[in-house]
XYZ file of C-alpha atoms in Angstrom:
734
model
C 99.829 43.546 86.719
C 100.052 42.193 83.087
C 98.750 38.593 82.139
C 102.168 37.406 81.627
C 103.328 38.611 84.869
C 100.229 36.590 86.574
C 101.048 33.600 84.963
C 104.659 33.698 85.563
C 104.326 34.019 89.524
C 101.485 31.164 89.389
C 104.341 29.326 88.188
C 106.794 30.079 90.918
C 104.472 29.754 93.440
C 103.783 26.229 92.008
C 107.295 25.042 91.825
C 107.714 26.493 95.528
C 104.553 24.012 96.557
C 104.969 21.067 94.342
C 106.790 18.732 97.326
C 103.841 19.755 99.430
C 101.004 18.865 97.268
C 99.514 15.525 95.591
C 97.468 15.668 92.179
C 94.337 13.839 91.905
C 95.595 13.294 88.221
C 98.679 11.319 87.272
C 98.793 12.172 83.660
C 99.195 15.926 84.441
C 102.176 17.298 82.255
C 103.458 19.522 84.881
C 103.261 17.619 87.915
C 106.685 15.726 87.191
C 108.026 18.221 84.855
C 108.730 22.368 84.962
C 107.960 24.717 82.079
C 111.467 25.333 80.197
C 110.963 29.430 80.501
C 111.343 29.047 84.097
C 115.223 28.338 83.521
C 116.999 27.273 86.335
C 117.530 28.467 89.871
C 119.674 31.627 90.501
C 122.492 29.909 92.071
C 122.700 27.496 89.273
C 122.683 30.173 86.400
C 125.307 32.089 87.962
C 127.695 29.039 88.623
C 126.935 28.010 84.596
C 128.398 31.341 83.560
C 131.628 30.720 85.001
C 132.503 34.825 85.811
C 130.620 35.062 89.257
C 132.654 33.187 91.477
C 133.395 35.978 94.011
C 129.396 36.649 94.449
C 128.795 32.744 94.939
C 131.255 32.398 97.504
C 129.184 35.214 99.302
C 126.352 33.210 98.831
C 128.324 30.142 100.535
C 129.991 31.640 103.412
C 126.678 33.319 104.535
C 124.735 30.050 104.360
C 122.545 31.306 101.455
C 123.518 28.706 98.548
C 120.465 26.210 98.862
C 117.998 29.121 99.574
C 118.680 30.329 96.236
C 118.672 26.926 94.216
C 115.581 25.795 95.455
C 112.996 28.316 97.161
C 112.141 32.047 96.973
C 111.012 34.600 94.731
C 113.760 37.134 94.680
C 115.224 40.298 92.550
C 119.227 39.824 92.243
C 121.996 41.906 91.242
C 124.504 40.103 91.172
C 128.154 41.633 89.727
C 130.787 39.361 87.885
C 134.794 38.637 89.037
C 135.707 41.455 86.983
C 133.645 44.378 88.640
C 134.925 42.938 92.028
C 138.245 43.108 91.335
C 137.654 46.537 90.480
C 135.996 47.142 93.447
C 138.193 45.934 95.639
C 140.887 47.389 94.063
C 139.158 50.532 94.522
C 138.984 49.779 98.549
C 142.667 49.224 98.181
C 142.190 45.418 98.674
C 144.494 43.523 96.531
C 144.272 39.744 95.765
C 141.852 37.206 94.668
C 137.885 38.427 95.244
C 137.017 34.661 96.384
C 139.796 34.734 98.972
C 139.045 38.570 99.677
C 135.738 37.374 100.614
C 136.279 34.371 102.988
C 138.651 36.668 105.429
C 135.739 38.872 105.946
C 133.548 38.690 108.572
C 130.117 37.841 108.112
C 128.923 41.093 108.832
C 131.189 42.354 106.183
C 130.260 39.655 103.802
C 125.923 40.602 104.727
C 126.742 44.457 104.167
C 128.361 43.119 100.581
C 125.491 41.296 100.171
C 122.110 42.246 101.047
C 121.963 45.278 99.097
C 121.956 42.985 95.798
C 118.596 41.401 96.985
C 115.147 42.156 96.796
C 112.917 40.220 98.575
C 110.262 40.500 95.599
C 110.567 39.587 91.991
C 110.198 42.652 89.732
C 110.852 42.883 86.387
C 112.222 46.336 85.304
C 109.564 47.835 84.692
C 107.322 46.931 88.426
C 110.581 48.460 89.838
C 108.980 51.738 89.647
C 105.678 50.653 90.851
C 103.781 50.915 94.108
C 100.929 49.816 95.019
C 97.295 51.873 93.465
C 96.269 54.292 96.470
C 92.680 53.583 97.875
C 90.696 56.633 95.902
C 91.737 54.896 92.398
C 93.408 58.277 91.265
C 96.735 57.292 91.727
C 97.791 54.218 89.295
C 101.348 54.187 91.064
C 102.906 53.435 87.791
C 106.489 54.613 87.358
C 106.649 57.141 90.346
C 108.789 54.951 92.830
C 112.736 55.231 92.861
C 113.798 53.704 96.123
C 113.401 50.091 97.164
C 113.983 48.359 100.742
C 116.405 45.644 100.274
C 117.483 42.820 102.269
C 119.972 44.706 104.272
C 119.407 45.251 107.653
C 120.247 48.093 109.883
C 121.965 46.304 112.534
C 124.823 45.212 109.757
C 127.202 47.810 110.605
C 128.314 49.169 113.548
C 131.226 51.937 113.417
C 133.088 53.642 116.202
C 133.334 57.239 116.020
C 136.427 58.714 118.312
C 136.485 61.346 120.678
C 138.527 63.472 118.143
C 136.007 63.275 115.416
C 132.505 64.350 117.891
C 130.933 67.445 116.955
C 131.684 70.318 119.008
C 128.305 70.164 121.195
C 127.584 69.656 124.714
C 125.470 66.138 123.948
C 128.770 64.836 122.229
C 130.836 66.068 125.077
C 129.775 63.695 127.791
C 130.880 60.525 126.288
C 134.482 62.128 125.555
C 135.803 60.906 128.678
C 134.802 57.098 126.955
C 137.040 57.951 124.267
C 134.749 57.395 121.708
C 131.006 56.104 120.902
C 129.521 53.529 119.031
C 126.474 54.036 116.459
C 124.381 52.061 114.681
C 121.586 52.984 112.076
C 118.360 53.014 113.068
C 117.150 52.397 109.584
C 118.055 50.015 107.053
C 119.212 51.633 103.655
C 117.647 51.129 100.996
C 118.526 51.240 97.559
C 117.843 53.790 95.146
C 116.751 53.194 91.457
C 116.576 55.297 88.361
C 114.687 53.264 85.355
C 113.516 54.482 82.170
C 109.906 54.534 83.562
C 110.326 56.642 86.414
C 112.001 59.282 84.598
C 109.574 59.035 81.888
C 106.475 59.738 84.867
C 108.783 62.845 86.114
C 109.395 64.374 82.810
C 113.338 63.748 83.866
C 115.180 64.499 80.469
C 119.112 63.294 79.540
C 119.944 66.847 80.205
C 119.032 66.646 83.537
C 120.604 63.467 83.589
C 123.677 64.461 82.009
C 123.699 67.655 85.057
C 122.786 65.181 88.019
C 125.165 62.395 86.769
C 127.575 63.734 84.271
C 130.170 60.637 84.922
C 127.140 58.113 83.875
C 126.036 57.666 80.524
C 121.873 58.443 80.134
C 119.838 55.023 79.177
C 116.399 54.960 77.914
C 116.396 50.717 77.875
C 118.733 50.134 81.202
C 118.600 51.150 84.354
C 120.728 52.341 87.516
C 120.715 50.789 90.800
C 122.683 52.889 93.377
C 124.800 54.131 90.674
C 125.353 50.762 89.411
C 124.336 50.223 85.893
C 122.204 47.509 84.311
C 122.354 47.438 80.588
C 118.931 46.435 78.578
C 120.586 43.011 77.489
C 121.173 42.470 80.592
C 118.229 42.366 82.562
C 114.788 40.337 83.387
C 116.624 37.217 83.482
C 114.063 34.866 84.453
C 115.284 32.046 86.731
C 112.846 29.441 88.879
C 113.065 31.177 91.882
C 113.047 34.815 90.886
C 114.840 37.233 88.469
C 118.237 38.482 87.781
C 119.285 42.044 86.677
C 123.109 42.041 86.256
C 125.058 45.062 86.813
C 128.543 46.228 85.467
C 129.554 47.175 88.840
C 129.180 46.164 92.358
C 126.008 47.199 93.988
C 126.931 48.148 97.519
C 125.018 50.467 100.144
C 125.363 54.167 99.160
C 125.907 55.886 102.169
C 122.618 58.693 103.665
C 123.378 62.206 103.118
C 125.024 63.169 106.270
C 127.555 60.640 105.724
C 128.251 61.946 102.425
C 128.524 65.182 103.624
C 131.055 63.908 106.170
C 133.439 61.682 104.023
C 134.282 64.560 101.424
C 137.091 66.897 102.768
C 135.770 69.262 100.268
C 132.702 70.666 102.345
C 134.587 69.744 106.147
C 133.089 73.170 106.867
C 129.475 72.866 106.202
C 129.876 69.414 107.804
C 131.064 71.068 111.248
C 127.682 73.422 111.095
C 125.218 70.475 110.363
C 127.066 68.281 113.296
C 125.795 71.148 115.672
C 122.595 69.914 114.616
C 122.978 66.049 115.787
C 123.431 64.110 118.938
C 123.769 60.313 120.234
C 120.349 58.678 121.248
C 120.317 55.736 123.375
C 117.729 53.032 122.681
C 117.057 50.064 124.527
C 115.597 47.871 122.482
C 118.067 48.781 119.610
C 120.704 48.218 121.910
C 119.101 44.343 122.855
C 118.598 43.907 119.433
C 122.767 44.861 118.281
C 123.455 42.292 121.128
C 121.258 39.610 119.974
C 121.959 39.958 116.409
C 125.645 39.608 117.448
C 125.226 36.981 119.854
C 127.355 39.192 122.273
C 130.301 39.132 120.632
C 130.925 42.436 121.045
C 133.233 44.288 123.335
C 131.091 47.150 123.565
C 127.917 47.867 125.924
C 126.180 50.588 124.644
C 125.230 51.584 120.828
C 123.804 54.508 120.319
C 121.936 56.134 117.391
C 122.899 59.321 115.643
C 120.306 61.787 115.064
C 119.728 65.101 113.330
C 117.314 67.849 115.246
C 114.460 68.105 112.810
C 110.825 68.711 112.469
C 110.212 66.193 109.490
C 106.821 63.585 109.645
C 108.242 60.164 110.732
C 111.700 60.864 110.709
C 111.425 64.084 113.273
C 113.185 64.383 115.953
C 111.688 67.402 118.533
C 113.884 66.297 121.796
C 117.016 66.394 123.218
C 118.980 62.649 124.495
C 117.450 63.939 127.562
C 114.071 64.003 126.799
C 113.895 67.926 126.827
C 111.558 69.789 123.866
C 113.847 70.939 121.290
C 113.711 74.894 120.283
C 111.749 75.621 116.451
C 115.240 77.647 116.298
C 117.298 74.503 116.772
C 114.933 72.247 114.155
C 116.305 71.035 110.632
C 113.648 70.609 107.923
C 114.736 66.939 108.220
C 117.265 64.327 108.916
C 120.309 63.881 106.686
C 121.042 60.357 108.694
C 117.291 59.046 107.968
C 117.890 56.605 105.659
C 114.287 55.846 104.709
C 113.615 59.820 104.251
C 110.538 59.733 101.724
C 110.392 56.283 100.396
C 109.129 54.874 98.101
C 108.990 57.819 95.720
C 111.043 60.195 96.163
C 114.491 61.581 97.991
C 115.825 64.492 99.822
C 118.440 66.752 98.512
C 120.963 68.975 100.032
C 123.201 72.018 98.478
C 126.340 71.562 99.790
C 128.893 74.768 99.589
C 132.298 73.743 99.276
C 134.892 74.937 101.675
C 136.156 77.429 99.582
C 132.479 78.818 98.800
C 131.849 79.262 102.900
C 135.239 81.378 102.909
C 134.349 83.417 99.771
C 130.576 84.480 101.353
C 132.407 84.765 104.940
C 134.973 86.985 103.593
C 132.085 89.331 101.376
C 130.336 92.804 102.183
C 127.227 90.184 102.267
C 129.324 88.277 104.828
C 130.029 91.177 106.888
C 127.046 90.825 109.842
C 128.411 87.278 110.547
C 132.038 88.165 110.657
C 131.994 91.374 112.459
C 130.096 89.821 115.355
C 131.865 85.849 114.931
C 135.175 85.099 114.910
C 134.424 81.921 112.864
C 131.458 80.111 110.946
C 131.745 77.745 114.000
C 131.057 80.774 116.595
C 127.492 81.598 114.785
C 124.719 80.342 117.593
C 122.283 77.947 116.901
C 119.191 80.315 116.207
C 121.479 82.129 113.514
C 122.899 79.375 112.015
C 119.443 77.249 111.647
C 118.357 79.657 109.169
C 121.319 78.890 106.883
C 121.560 75.268 107.308
C 118.015 74.973 106.597
C 117.995 76.979 103.517
C 120.395 74.302 102.022
C 118.012 71.527 102.440
C 115.529 70.274 99.880
C 112.510 67.973 100.881
C 111.602 66.825 97.181
C 114.148 65.646 94.778
C 111.443 65.102 92.100
C 110.196 68.610 92.650
C 113.932 70.080 92.043
C 115.436 68.371 88.666
C 117.595 70.816 86.990
C 114.658 71.566 84.319
C 112.619 73.015 87.062
C 115.922 74.762 88.204
C 114.606 78.549 87.018
C 111.582 78.365 89.168
C 113.770 76.589 92.405
C 112.602 78.054 95.220
C 113.205 77.459 98.979
C 111.052 76.041 101.503
C 110.038 79.555 102.309
C 109.263 80.223 98.434
C 112.400 82.426 97.663
C 114.135 81.600 94.546
C 117.174 79.772 95.036
C 118.385 81.087 91.548
C 120.602 77.288 91.306
C 122.220 76.896 87.826
C 123.884 74.249 86.419
C 127.354 75.956 86.642
C 126.996 76.038 90.673
C 127.327 72.638 90.770
C 130.905 71.553 91.334
C 129.860 67.692 92.271
C 127.284 65.661 92.932
C 126.801 62.724 94.907
C 123.729 59.975 95.618
C 123.328 58.740 98.803
C 120.727 55.903 100.050
C 118.195 58.605 100.905
C 119.018 61.843 98.748
C 121.554 63.515 96.433
C 124.570 66.060 97.617
C 125.029 68.585 95.446
C 128.363 70.033 96.483
C 127.918 73.884 95.154
C 130.553 76.990 94.530
C 128.363 79.273 96.214
C 126.604 79.400 99.162
C 122.138 79.653 99.264
C 122.095 81.723 102.425
C 118.195 82.563 103.520
C 116.192 85.471 102.817
C 116.622 86.511 106.477
C 120.570 86.556 105.428
C 120.071 88.568 102.277
C 117.202 91.187 103.355
C 117.173 94.673 105.330
C 116.994 92.837 108.852
C 119.725 90.284 108.182
C 122.236 92.803 110.309
C 119.945 92.759 113.773
C 119.768 88.878 113.927
C 123.603 88.612 114.972
C 124.451 91.970 116.479
C 125.049 91.960 120.449
C 123.722 95.604 120.040
C 120.115 95.079 118.724
C 118.638 91.800 120.527
C 115.380 93.924 121.484
C 115.193 94.685 117.231
C 115.508 91.185 116.678
C 113.185 90.307 118.680
C 110.046 92.905 117.021
C 111.219 92.021 113.506
C 112.493 88.531 112.807
C 109.691 85.940 112.587
C 107.096 88.459 114.177
C 103.919 87.433 113.494
C 102.017 89.399 115.482
C 103.969 92.853 113.690
C 104.900 90.772 110.389
C 107.421 93.367 108.971
C 109.563 90.303 108.598
C 107.613 89.364 105.712
C 107.992 93.149 104.090
C 111.305 93.965 104.782
C 111.773 90.135 102.785
C 111.188 91.588 99.440
C 114.359 91.866 97.462
C 112.733 93.651 94.232
C 112.130 97.156 96.615
C 115.379 98.840 98.317
C 114.555 100.131 101.660
C 116.820 102.172 104.573
C 116.047 100.362 107.646
C 117.313 102.410 110.892
C 117.490 99.847 113.505
C 117.673 101.809 117.552
C 119.734 99.632 119.452
C 119.246 98.393 123.204
C 120.409 101.520 124.468
C 118.434 103.394 122.244
C 115.534 101.963 123.205
C 115.570 102.967 127.011
C 114.593 106.334 125.810
C 111.001 106.207 124.174
C 108.968 108.902 124.614
C 105.539 107.492 124.038
C 103.659 109.414 121.559
C 100.074 109.458 122.990
C 100.738 110.631 126.672
C 103.551 113.242 124.664
C 101.032 114.294 122.145
C 98.165 114.865 124.373
C 100.675 117.060 126.729
C 101.350 118.990 123.513
C 97.758 119.308 122.659
C 95.935 119.747 125.966
C 98.354 120.669 128.158
C 97.492 117.656 130.034
C 100.598 116.018 131.401
C 100.707 112.391 131.814
C 103.995 111.920 129.918
C 105.812 108.331 129.850
C 109.140 107.224 128.756
C 109.201 103.331 127.891
C 112.370 101.434 128.547
C 112.430 98.435 126.766
C 113.592 95.005 127.578
C 113.436 91.178 126.686
C 112.355 88.874 129.165
C 112.636 85.425 127.952
C 111.662 85.420 124.176
C 109.692 88.092 124.748
C 110.012 91.921 124.720
C 108.471 93.901 128.313
C 108.619 97.698 129.289
C 109.233 99.529 131.937
C 107.315 102.823 132.213
C 108.609 105.914 133.409
C 106.822 109.151 134.861
C 108.842 112.396 133.108
C 110.315 114.977 134.921
C 109.302 118.470 134.779
C 112.471 119.139 131.954
C 111.383 116.135 130.059
C 113.581 113.666 131.358
C 112.661 110.442 132.852
C 111.600 110.133 136.343
C 110.261 107.501 138.828
C 109.185 104.196 137.436
C 105.720 103.918 137.119
C 104.727 100.219 136.246
C 106.258 97.359 134.060
C 104.259 95.773 131.217
C 104.590 92.724 129.214
C 103.216 89.612 131.131
C 99.791 89.605 129.790
C 97.969 89.291 126.318
C 96.655 92.575 126.439
C 100.277 94.160 127.851
C 101.704 92.456 124.797
C 99.401 94.074 122.167
C 100.039 97.217 123.911
C 103.675 97.063 123.291
C 103.619 95.614 120.096
C 101.814 98.626 119.050
C 104.521 101.163 120.029
C 107.102 98.777 118.127
C 105.073 99.040 114.951
C 105.170 102.935 115.549
C 108.216 102.478 116.049
C 109.411 100.539 113.068
C 107.424 102.190 110.774
C 108.793 105.613 111.282
C 112.409 103.746 110.797
C 112.188 102.307 107.081
C 112.674 104.752 104.390
C 111.756 103.158 100.940
C 115.006 103.860 98.691
C 113.662 103.330 95.151
C 109.832 104.749 94.836
C 110.353 107.114 91.498
C 107.488 109.122 92.112
C 108.673 109.850 95.377
C 111.403 112.880 95.761
C 111.783 111.946 99.432
C 113.168 108.516 98.183
C 116.853 107.341 98.412
C 119.687 105.856 100.455
C 119.796 108.617 103.213
C 123.722 107.991 103.178
C 124.323 109.126 99.462
C 124.836 112.726 100.803
C 122.076 113.530 98.568
C 119.010 113.999 100.666
C 117.962 116.919 102.759
C 114.449 115.168 104.053
C 113.511 111.419 103.707
C 109.955 110.289 103.953
C 109.078 107.534 106.032
C 107.207 104.285 105.581
C 104.849 105.349 108.629
C 104.546 108.796 106.802
C 106.510 111.559 108.314
C 109.066 113.553 107.430
C 112.985 113.186 108.735
C 115.618 115.868 108.032
C 118.876 114.078 106.474
C 122.749 115.530 107.009
C 126.213 114.802 106.111
C 127.001 111.012 104.130
C 128.069 107.905 104.739
C 128.913 107.169 108.603
C 128.671 110.989 109.529
C 125.348 111.027 108.104
C 122.834 112.162 110.902
C 118.864 112.393 110.889
C 115.996 114.397 113.001
C 112.404 113.622 113.517
C 109.607 116.306 113.958
C 109.124 115.438 117.564
C 113.386 115.578 117.727
C 112.517 119.385 116.930
C 109.985 120.529 118.846
C 111.773 118.787 122.021
C 115.327 120.234 121.180
C 116.314 116.789 121.179
C 119.852 116.077 119.754
C 120.566 114.703 116.498
C 120.138 110.459 115.733
C 123.671 109.466 114.784
C 124.633 106.171 113.070
C 125.905 104.109 115.781
C 129.627 103.738 116.051
C 129.719 105.468 112.451
C 130.421 103.431 109.230
C 131.302 100.246 111.103
C 127.633 99.757 112.013
C 126.284 100.406 108.177
C 125.338 97.289 106.658
C 124.703 96.969 102.663
C 122.390 93.706 102.148
C 120.422 92.405 98.979
C 117.711 95.020 99.600
C 119.001 97.724 101.701
C 121.240 99.906 103.525
C 120.958 99.088 107.029
C 121.980 101.200 109.620
C 122.597 100.992 113.657
C 121.244 104.439 115.133
C 121.712 105.664 118.765
C 118.519 107.405 119.326
C 115.226 106.458 118.019
C 113.712 109.428 115.577
C 110.742 110.585 117.158
C 107.967 111.679 115.592
C 106.272 115.229 115.931
C 103.544 115.197 118.724
C 101.724 118.457 118.140
C 98.854 118.619 115.694
C 98.063 121.306 112.748
C 95.814 122.683 115.252
C 98.366 122.784 118.158
C 101.094 124.536 115.681
C 98.922 126.790 113.932
C 97.557 127.724 117.286
C 101.127 127.698 119.165
C 102.924 130.410 116.097
C 101.670 133.977 116.606
C 103.031 134.707 113.197
C 100.148 132.396 111.829
C 97.388 133.507 114.240
C 95.013 135.728 111.394
C 95.042 132.316 109.439
C 94.035 130.390 112.462
C 91.179 132.839 113.170
C 89.960 132.035 109.328
C 89.675 128.837 110.080
C 88.057 128.577 113.591
C 85.142 130.362 111.732
C 82.689 132.613 113.334
C 80.638 130.712 116.112
C 77.459 132.605 115.089
C 77.794 131.898 111.577
C 77.967 127.897 112.133
C 75.072 127.944 114.631
C 73.473 129.194 111.474
C 74.019 125.870 109.848
C 73.919 123.573 112.755
C 71.612 121.160 111.050
C 73.272 121.294 108.125
C 75.600 117.892 107.821
C 77.276 119.737 104.788
C 78.849 122.429 106.514
C 81.044 121.320 109.508
C 84.189 123.183 111.344
C 87.550 122.485 110.291
C 88.951 121.473 113.079
C 87.228 119.129 115.276
C 87.501 117.378 118.919
C 86.173 113.708 117.950
C 87.679 111.677 115.682
C 85.795 109.247 113.304
C 86.322 106.397 111.643
C 87.910 108.210 108.284
C 90.098 110.517 110.363
C 92.220 110.018 113.734
C 94.192 112.308 116.181
C 94.474 113.583 119.779
C 93.128 117.011 120.679
C 91.485 118.819 117.735
C 92.071 117.161 114.226
C 91.347 118.788 110.411
C 88.241 117.101 109.912
C 88.682 117.176 106.104
C 92.478 115.389 106.265
C 91.039 111.654 107.008
C 93.941 109.789 107.793
C 96.242 110.965 105.114
C 99.288 113.101 105.135
C 99.122 117.167 103.653
C 101.483 119.495 103.648
C 99.723 122.601 104.583
C 100.647 125.718 103.416
C 99.795 128.691 105.954
C 99.531 132.329 104.708
C 101.460 135.103 107.045
C 99.796 137.378 108.949
C 100.681 139.919 106.546
C 99.709 138.230 103.717
C 96.413 137.909 104.879
C 95.979 141.563 106.090
C 97.273 142.360 102.398
C 94.685 140.091 100.908
C 91.728 141.760 102.606
C 93.055 145.145 102.294
C 92.638 144.697 98.727
C 89.682 143.416 98.090
C 86.794 144.493 100.524
C 84.700 141.692 99.074
C 86.793 138.955 100.506
C 84.359 138.472 103.553
């Protein structure tokens, strides 16, 4: 605090205390005389100006005349009569400003007056300051942009007719009453843009012109709730406070939710946003309302409209019935919570126009939604929350236009926001609303697994991939820098999974303990029914069901990991000839992420695929479920719904060589001579090509190739004739 500020406040306190003190010195000058620089009281100053009769009438009607003549230490933002005349005309009120004010209810008068008063004396530079932090690292200067006004949350109670209710169960229960009365549970603060704040936040003139293109940038004056205070009209000193004279009426701003609701241009998004809201009854608040209005209300109960969210002090984590909300129903913050991040920040919402919402819905990118749901309104909450949340930014100060090249959503993915995307910007008491010309879909909508979020055909794979921290494929598939083929088995296809370990044991050792797994959803978890296998390879009797214990869940996740690995084919690997989009018609073989080869035939919706295990068992080709209808082009993939799980080959190199008579000569060479090996049994550098045991460097079932480690290899096998010819031509080859 500077010396002048301390000295002036000494005089303010002295003036307030004079009637209660007696001096022990009769000759002290200021015992009987106020300093000239203190000026008149707030009320008398405005009275002398002559053109503030409307504002003075507000003061008189509310009974604040003597308060503003004699006592207090306040900051006041009064507008002149001309500004009030413009304000009333804009709200379709005609007539003399004084008469209009006198015709208002006391509640309406308080709403109009209280936002113009701060209950502390602030010079313009002090408006941007907060108290120094305890650790002393933060000076607190220039970081404030939100100030608590004298306004009360009880000043404004509004009635919402049932026709305007959000279409959810929480609101429907009040429809029979015809409507509902709502009150804020927090007061509405003022948003102040001072040069000191803008300098501290590196907020440039270019930033300002994008944010508020219809308001002139001012490096000397400031804005409060969007009303401009010119530099020559600020810091007017009165004996009981400071006056800053705006050229427009300072009026309480709507909150973010109200800004969105009040614009017909954003009605589609508003309808979706309100699905995450509910009316809450608070007994203490209800009593406060009735006491405030001295029981002159014609309504028994008043409610608070809240939005489900998990954001700190403004969190709303339960339904009105006190039941915990699922995480998929929570937003990043409550757009109706007035004191969102005060005093140093506000929130931001990107709100697509109705036209932008329509264009996305009808585009290729919106196909995965459109093909399942009839309208935006039909999209379920767990899918919708991802969309709505991605249009919320918690910090205005961290998302100024000069930062837009690096601006990310809450998950860290670039939004690529540009000035041309902004249709309009509207300041709210708790944030800034950008009406945008395009939507900002979440990464989940843009990437390879987006189509599984909505399809009734792929509920099992949705749980296996979407935000599954055990498998983490969602992190891999979100990479928009890479291109993928993602093959998604339908829920029906997930009923016939030949469990690879039991089938490999049967193929390589002859021990028949084969299993076929049928995956299913039990609540939010994946379980499996395990069946025995008939002699012909078909599903037999039920053996057991697993999934209730953590160990069983680990086992299921392990198998799902194999399935998904087998069903991802990278499409943009220039060094890999078996890379590309499988529906292009240009591929015969493709390499999966898991390292196995699949055969490809056909193109477009007629594309078919075969895994090595499908060949071994004589199974039919895997097809795209119902053809082109279930091919989706996302930002980073071609995603296909397929009618069968691709099967990895079960036979090892050893089993394949042993089982094919045409490889007999080469297989015999690989086995070697036991007598020769006996001479080198203590030599660690001499090992057999095939071995029964796996090591840290190799894994497999049955006999493995010891030198292969865990990598994939191509094996070139000479025919029997070629081997015999080689030895016939070279007697010393042995």
